[in-house]
Amino acid sequence: MKPIRRFEGVVAPLLRANIDTDAIIPSREMKRVSRHGLSEGLFAGWRYLDVDERRPDPEFVLNQPAFEGASILATGPNFGCGSSREHAVWALQEYGFRAILAPSFGAIFERNCFNNGVLPIRAEADALDRLLGDLGSAPGERLLTVDLENQRLAWGDGQSFAFEVPEVQREMLLNGWDPIDRTLQYGADIDAFIDSDRKQRPWVYDRG
Amino acid sequence: MARTLFDKLWDLHEIRPLDEGESLLAIDRVFLHERTGSIALTTMAEEGRSVRDPKRVFCTMDHIVDTFPGRGDETLMPGGTAFILATREAARNAGIQLFDIGDPRQGIMHVVSPELGIALPGLTVVCPDSHSCTLGGIGALAWGIGSTEAQHAMVTGTLRVSRPRNMRVRFTGPRPPDVTAKDMILHLIGRHGADGGSGYAVEFCGEAISDLSVEERLTLCNMAVEFSAFTGLVAPDERTIDWCRGRPYAPGPDLQQAAEAHWRELVSDPEAVYDRQIEVDARQIRPSVTWGTSPQHTVALDGQVPDPASVGNPDTRAAMERALAYMDLAPGTAMADVAIDAAFIGSCTNARLSDLRQAAHWLQGRRVAQGVRAVVVPGSSTVKREAEAEGLDRIFEAAGFEWRESGCSMCLYAGGETFGPGARVVSSTNRNFEGRQGPGTRTHLASPLTVVASACAGRLRAADWPEAVSA
Ligand code: SF4
């Protein structure tokens, strides 16, 4: 996994509440047994006037020139609710998003983000509104710095606010660690637990 | 210290804390399906890893497989066959049990897993599928995960989990005789919002819950994720224990007694403290239906489409206006005046034998209205067989329903089958999101009983049925 420490990027606003993973990547866009090739299907139901012909809807935020190359998405509460499909994160990531700002996230989606090195940042709706209001509308003025090391978002000339990411996740992202490898380091604890649990709850391991 | 049921399940599985609020938990069962499980299995193989204990990992074909009679590996969904073939090969290589197309045990994962005794009270069960919370209905601690976490669970036998808080939802009083578990959960989400359970493990209790059959509890917990809960739980009781006994993967004769004694301890202590409590008066619940594109857009069937203008919060109002535009409905319209094009009974929410029995019982001697396309898809091949043995298929077909093979079918649109753009569907499923059942398709969530009553009326309609509905 690629570490995340500090980066600067264009922030794109998509301020709707309860954007579900079906909207982020519709089922029909998950065409192959693969985590790749999904970015074209990102927000397909909203992004295209004609999905089959991939004719873009100029009104949709990601199709506007000011947000070209956006790597930060600012959005509404409960972002990523619904289906557990990790394809939602893979599609956002492949499109270029590295951080998502929202008042809250769907729980499975949030964990999927951490597991793929995409940073979900919880930010109150008011704070998000202020931030977006502060940024200018010209292409160069939509820039935001995400600093995971110090847990701060910074923009303009010196404005910033603090955010918080659970410490385990922060360490994982800063170092680009693989969660499976990290867990396998606890192999002895896992073996010991299973040995004793097998005596307590034998039917879990063998029907008997 | 007094503990909740959830606390007890957590403690039983905690291998070690990792950090404040996060622990390494032992995972007893992993269940996969061909859409997200295929990726977990193939990525695992690519990374050169293997399953720690293949006996405790299972897989079924439900999401992509067609449900037409005589189906095979070919699918209406473009590219679907590749998922089926990849899953079959990866499952074989990983040494896990696959319930393949044609296997008498095949079906929708959350129907199959309790039905076969793979999910049991007190077990941790995870699936790369958000409706895993269904299994809380028998007192399993079950939740949905992503494909990467599924791989983590298979390889290590554990997951890193941040601990949710405790919520108790108590349904007091007896429910009215025409109210089903589906109406109860829709009512709760309608009142407390689609994010009302966010961050919580939700335990359902109270008179109206103990009174539910085990299958109704599965329906109730199925939609805990539509309430944004980490999971839903109902404490196992004698009904649960009877229901689990003798199932193919349930404890055999040597271990049955010990297991059942353990399950009887899985209840919240009387003095246990919850972070949040909600009381719902079950006597006030009416048969319900959704009017919009979120499960919180719920009204009683004898109610009306709400008016966004009456709502103060501008974001909520905007979301309601969007939903009305998508659903092509005007504020103030009586739900009973809304004409439908299609009726669907299926899904992990409401396609178990008791659902089909109840719907068929009401349908007997009635006919689907002209112009309405009606489809019923049993939740598993076992349910299908048992329903056919009772002649339910003949009742459905005589009334004008199509009778299908088991699978997720039109609960979701994966590029294959749909009722079509603009079609208005009354559906026993769990998600009414934009496009969930196909581009432009409009979904009204309801109980199977409401689905058959609406199918016959050609309009949204509660079943007029004076007797108790619980089969
Ligand atoms: S029936 Fe629907 S909700 Fe249930 S697992 Fe299948 S697609 Fe998901």
XYZ file of C-alpha atoms and ligand atoms in Angstrom, chain B residues 33 62-63 108-110 129 131 222 346-349 407-408 411-412 429-431 436, ligand 1:
29
model
C -20.608 -14.923 -2.872
C -26.474 -15.840 -5.665
C -25.782 -12.329 -6.956
C -28.954 -16.339 -1.150
C -26.100 -16.357 1.369
C -28.072 -14.895 4.281
C -21.943 -8.221 1.878
C -26.776 -7.632 4.803
C -31.677 -7.830 7.773
C -37.575 -12.231 -3.175
C -34.294 -11.344 -1.409
C -32.570 -12.115 1.855
C -35.147 -9.912 3.583
C -30.869 -16.104 -6.158
C -30.727 -12.360 -5.577
C -33.225 -7.286 -5.751
C -30.370 -5.571 -7.527
C -36.476 -6.309 -0.859
C -34.480 -3.926 1.339
C -33.123 -1.082 -0.816
C -31.025 -0.280 -7.437
S -30.925 -10.559 -1.944
Fe -30.396 -8.434 -2.377
S -29.783 -7.557 -0.458
Fe -29.797 -9.770 -0.191
S -27.696 -10.423 -0.580
Fe -28.789 -10.536 -2.522
S -28.478 -8.546 -3.524
Fe -27.915 -8.329 -1.362
